[in-house]
mmCIF file of C-alpha atoms in Angstrom:
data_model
loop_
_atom_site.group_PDB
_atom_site.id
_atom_site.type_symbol
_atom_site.label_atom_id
_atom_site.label_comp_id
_atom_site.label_asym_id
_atom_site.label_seq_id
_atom_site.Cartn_x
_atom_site.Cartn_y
_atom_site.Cartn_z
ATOM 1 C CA UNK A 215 96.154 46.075 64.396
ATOM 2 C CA UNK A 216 92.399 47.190 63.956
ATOM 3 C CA UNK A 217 92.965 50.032 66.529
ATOM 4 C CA UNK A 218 96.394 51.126 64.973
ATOM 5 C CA UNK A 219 94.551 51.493 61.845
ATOM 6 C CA UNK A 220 92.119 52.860 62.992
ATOM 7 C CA UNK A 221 94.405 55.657 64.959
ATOM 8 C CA UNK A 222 96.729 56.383 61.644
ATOM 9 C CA UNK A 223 93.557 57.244 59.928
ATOM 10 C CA UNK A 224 92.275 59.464 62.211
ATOM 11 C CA UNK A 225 95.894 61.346 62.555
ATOM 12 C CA UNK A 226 95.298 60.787 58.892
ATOM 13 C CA UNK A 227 92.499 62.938 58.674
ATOM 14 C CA UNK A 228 94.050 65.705 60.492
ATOM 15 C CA UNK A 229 96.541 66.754 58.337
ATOM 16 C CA UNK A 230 94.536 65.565 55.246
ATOM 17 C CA UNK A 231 94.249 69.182 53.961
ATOM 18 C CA UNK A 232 98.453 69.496 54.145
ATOM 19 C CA UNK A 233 98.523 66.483 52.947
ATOM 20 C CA UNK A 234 96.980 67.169 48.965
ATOM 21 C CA UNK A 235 99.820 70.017 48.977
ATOM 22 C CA UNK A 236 102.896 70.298 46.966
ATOM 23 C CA UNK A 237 105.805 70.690 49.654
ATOM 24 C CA UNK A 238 107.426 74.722 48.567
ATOM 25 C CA UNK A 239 110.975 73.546 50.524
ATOM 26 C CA UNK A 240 111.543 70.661 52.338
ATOM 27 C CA UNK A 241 110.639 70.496 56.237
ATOM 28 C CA UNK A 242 112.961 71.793 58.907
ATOM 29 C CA UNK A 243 113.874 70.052 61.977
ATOM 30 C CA UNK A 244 111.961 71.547 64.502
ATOM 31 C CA UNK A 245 111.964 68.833 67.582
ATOM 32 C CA UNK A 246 114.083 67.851 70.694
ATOM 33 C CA UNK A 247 113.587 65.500 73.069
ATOM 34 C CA UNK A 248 112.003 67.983 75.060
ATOM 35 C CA UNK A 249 109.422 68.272 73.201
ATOM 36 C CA UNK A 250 108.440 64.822 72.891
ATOM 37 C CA UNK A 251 108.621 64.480 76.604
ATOM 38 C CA UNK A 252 106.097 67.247 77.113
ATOM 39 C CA UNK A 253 103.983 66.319 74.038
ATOM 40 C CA UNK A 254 103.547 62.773 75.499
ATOM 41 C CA UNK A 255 102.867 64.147 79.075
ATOM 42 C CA UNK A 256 100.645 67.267 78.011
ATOM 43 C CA UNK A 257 98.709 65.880 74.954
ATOM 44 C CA UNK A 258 96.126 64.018 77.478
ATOM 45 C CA UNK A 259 94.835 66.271 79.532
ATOM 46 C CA UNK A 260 95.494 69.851 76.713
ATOM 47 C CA UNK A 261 92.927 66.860 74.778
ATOM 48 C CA UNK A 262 90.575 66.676 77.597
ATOM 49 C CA UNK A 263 90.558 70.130 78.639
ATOM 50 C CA UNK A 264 90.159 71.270 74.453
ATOM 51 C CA UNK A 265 87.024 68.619 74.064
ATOM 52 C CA UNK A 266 85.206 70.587 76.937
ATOM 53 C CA UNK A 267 85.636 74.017 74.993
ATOM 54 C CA UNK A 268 84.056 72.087 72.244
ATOM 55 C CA UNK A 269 87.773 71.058 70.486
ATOM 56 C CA UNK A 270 87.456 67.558 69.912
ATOM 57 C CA UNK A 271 90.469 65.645 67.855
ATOM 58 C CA UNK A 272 87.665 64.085 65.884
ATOM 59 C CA UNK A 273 89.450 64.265 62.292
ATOM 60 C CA UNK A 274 86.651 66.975 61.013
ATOM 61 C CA UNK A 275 88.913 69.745 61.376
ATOM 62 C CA UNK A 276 92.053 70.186 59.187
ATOM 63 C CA UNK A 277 94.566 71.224 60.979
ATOM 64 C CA UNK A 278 93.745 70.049 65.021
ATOM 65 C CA UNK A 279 96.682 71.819 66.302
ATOM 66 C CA UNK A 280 96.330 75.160 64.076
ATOM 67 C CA UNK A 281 93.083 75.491 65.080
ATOM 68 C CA UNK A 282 93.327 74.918 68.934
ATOM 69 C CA UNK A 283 96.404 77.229 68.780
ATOM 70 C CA UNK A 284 94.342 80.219 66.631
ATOM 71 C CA UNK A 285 91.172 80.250 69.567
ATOM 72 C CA UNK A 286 92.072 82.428 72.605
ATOM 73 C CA UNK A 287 90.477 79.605 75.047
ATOM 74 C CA UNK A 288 93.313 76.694 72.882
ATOM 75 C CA UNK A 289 95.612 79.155 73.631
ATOM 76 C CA UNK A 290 95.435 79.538 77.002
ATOM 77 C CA UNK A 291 94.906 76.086 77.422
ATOM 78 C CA UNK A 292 98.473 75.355 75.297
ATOM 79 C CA UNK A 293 100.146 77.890 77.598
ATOM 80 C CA UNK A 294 98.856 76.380 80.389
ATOM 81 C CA UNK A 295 100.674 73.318 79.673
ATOM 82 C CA UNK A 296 103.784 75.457 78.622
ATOM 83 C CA UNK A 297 103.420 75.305 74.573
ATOM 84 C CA UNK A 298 103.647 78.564 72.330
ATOM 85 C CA UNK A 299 103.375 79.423 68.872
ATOM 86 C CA UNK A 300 105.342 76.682 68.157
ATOM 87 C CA UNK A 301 103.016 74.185 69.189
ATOM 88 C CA UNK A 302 101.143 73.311 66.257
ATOM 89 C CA UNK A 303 104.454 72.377 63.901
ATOM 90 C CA UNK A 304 105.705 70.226 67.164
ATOM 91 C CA UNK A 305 102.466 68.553 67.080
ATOM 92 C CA UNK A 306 102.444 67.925 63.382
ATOM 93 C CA UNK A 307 105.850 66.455 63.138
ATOM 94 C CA UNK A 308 104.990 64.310 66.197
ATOM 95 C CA UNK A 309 101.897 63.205 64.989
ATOM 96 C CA UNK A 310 103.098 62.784 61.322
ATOM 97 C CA UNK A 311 106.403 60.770 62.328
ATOM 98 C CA UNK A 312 104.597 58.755 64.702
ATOM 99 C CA UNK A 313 102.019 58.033 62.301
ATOM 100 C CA UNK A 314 104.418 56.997 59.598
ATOM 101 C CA UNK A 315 107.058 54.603 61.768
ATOM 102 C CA UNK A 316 103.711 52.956 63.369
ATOM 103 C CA UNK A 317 102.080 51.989 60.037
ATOM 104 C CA UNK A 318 105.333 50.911 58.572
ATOM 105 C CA UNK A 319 106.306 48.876 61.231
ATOM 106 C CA UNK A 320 103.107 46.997 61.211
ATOM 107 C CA UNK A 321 103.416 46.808 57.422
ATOM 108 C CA UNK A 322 106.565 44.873 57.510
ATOM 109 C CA UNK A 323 105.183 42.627 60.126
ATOM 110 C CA UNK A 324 103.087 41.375 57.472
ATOM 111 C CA UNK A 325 102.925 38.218 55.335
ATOM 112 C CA UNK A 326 104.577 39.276 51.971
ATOM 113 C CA UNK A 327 101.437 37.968 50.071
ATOM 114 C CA UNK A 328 99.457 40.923 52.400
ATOM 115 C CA UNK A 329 101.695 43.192 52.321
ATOM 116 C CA UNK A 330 100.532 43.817 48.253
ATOM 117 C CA UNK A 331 97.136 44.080 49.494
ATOM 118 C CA UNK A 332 98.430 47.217 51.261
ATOM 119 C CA UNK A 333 100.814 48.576 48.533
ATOM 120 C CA UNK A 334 98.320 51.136 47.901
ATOM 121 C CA UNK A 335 98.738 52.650 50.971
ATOM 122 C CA UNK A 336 102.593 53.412 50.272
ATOM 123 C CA UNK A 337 102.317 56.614 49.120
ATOM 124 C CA UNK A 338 100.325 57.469 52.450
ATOM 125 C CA UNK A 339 103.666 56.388 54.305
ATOM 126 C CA UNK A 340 105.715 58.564 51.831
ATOM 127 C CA UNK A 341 103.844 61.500 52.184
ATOM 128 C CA UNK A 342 103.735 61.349 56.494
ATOM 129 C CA UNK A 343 107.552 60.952 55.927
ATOM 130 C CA UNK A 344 108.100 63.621 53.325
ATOM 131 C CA UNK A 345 106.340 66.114 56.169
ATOM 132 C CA UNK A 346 108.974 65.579 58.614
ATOM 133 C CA UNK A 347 112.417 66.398 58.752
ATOM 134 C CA UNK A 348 114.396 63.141 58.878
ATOM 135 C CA UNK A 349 116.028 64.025 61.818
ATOM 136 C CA UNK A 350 112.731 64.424 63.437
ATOM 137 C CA UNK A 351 111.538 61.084 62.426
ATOM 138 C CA UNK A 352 114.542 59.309 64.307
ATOM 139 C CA UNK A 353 113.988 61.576 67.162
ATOM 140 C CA UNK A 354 110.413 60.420 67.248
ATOM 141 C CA UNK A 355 111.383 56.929 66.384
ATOM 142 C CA UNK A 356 113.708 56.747 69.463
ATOM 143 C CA UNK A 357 110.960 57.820 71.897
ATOM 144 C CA UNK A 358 108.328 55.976 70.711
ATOM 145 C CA UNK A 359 108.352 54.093 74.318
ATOM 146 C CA UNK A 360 107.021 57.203 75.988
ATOM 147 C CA UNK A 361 104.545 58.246 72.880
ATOM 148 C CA UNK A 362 103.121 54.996 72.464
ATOM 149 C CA UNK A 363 101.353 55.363 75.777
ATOM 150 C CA UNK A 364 100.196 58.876 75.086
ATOM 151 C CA UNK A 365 98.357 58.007 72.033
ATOM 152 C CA UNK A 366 96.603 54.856 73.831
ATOM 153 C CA UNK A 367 95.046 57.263 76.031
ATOM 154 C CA UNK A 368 94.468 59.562 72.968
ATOM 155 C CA UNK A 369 92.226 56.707 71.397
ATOM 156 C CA UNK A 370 90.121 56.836 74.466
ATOM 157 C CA UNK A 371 88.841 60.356 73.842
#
């Protein structure tokens, strides 16, 4: 649980600066299943080859995938691996729904006299949500078999 902690906060800290932001209109569906699949196959090795240029996902940066997708190097490195300008709302509502169903699920595994301790958190989970279209959420939720193993390896870096 340490480690899944530890990963929400640091896909925490990379939308942090969206985060602090009024929503103007609520979020759009932007996702398919597509998408997923390549996210969870390209992520890896776009990560590796980004860290090199100097690109780490290290959580200093506040927007990861804005910024790797604004350098000419990211973007060659994103076409490479066949994403466009679209990559860095894909990534967002990946990494935000993915974020969200992971921490909820291990806050309901909890012992109700925990799961106060974490009630704080709550609006954390509300805002991840509130950033992704709902149908994007399920469509995330429903592949979370394939992106489970992508962000293991994403951990690593």
């Amino acid at each position: 649980m340490k480690k899944l902690f530890g990963t929400g906060l640091l896909l925490f800290f990379f939308s942090i600066n969206l985060i602090g932001q009024e929503a103007v209109e609520p979020p759009k569906a932007v996702l398919d299943n597509g998408d997923i699949e390549k996210y969870a196959e390209t992520i890896y090795p776009m990560a590796v080859e980004l860290e090199k240029l100097g690109m780490k996902m290290d959580g200093k940066e506040d927007n990861v995938a804005a910024n790797w997708a604004a350098n000419v190097e990211g973007q060659a490195i994103l076409s490479k691996y066949g994403w466009n300008e679209t990559f860095a709302i894909k990534f967002a509502a990946i990494t935000w729904g993915f974020t969200y169903l992971k921490m909820k699920v291990e806050v309901d595994k909890l012992p109700d006299d925990q799961k106060a301790q974490v009630q704080a958190m709550m609006p954390l989970f509300s805002t991840y949500e509130s950033l992704v279209h709902p149908d994007d959420v399920k469509l995330v939720e429903s592949n979370m078999e394939i992106l489970e193993p992508a962000f293991k390896k994403l951990e690593k870096l």
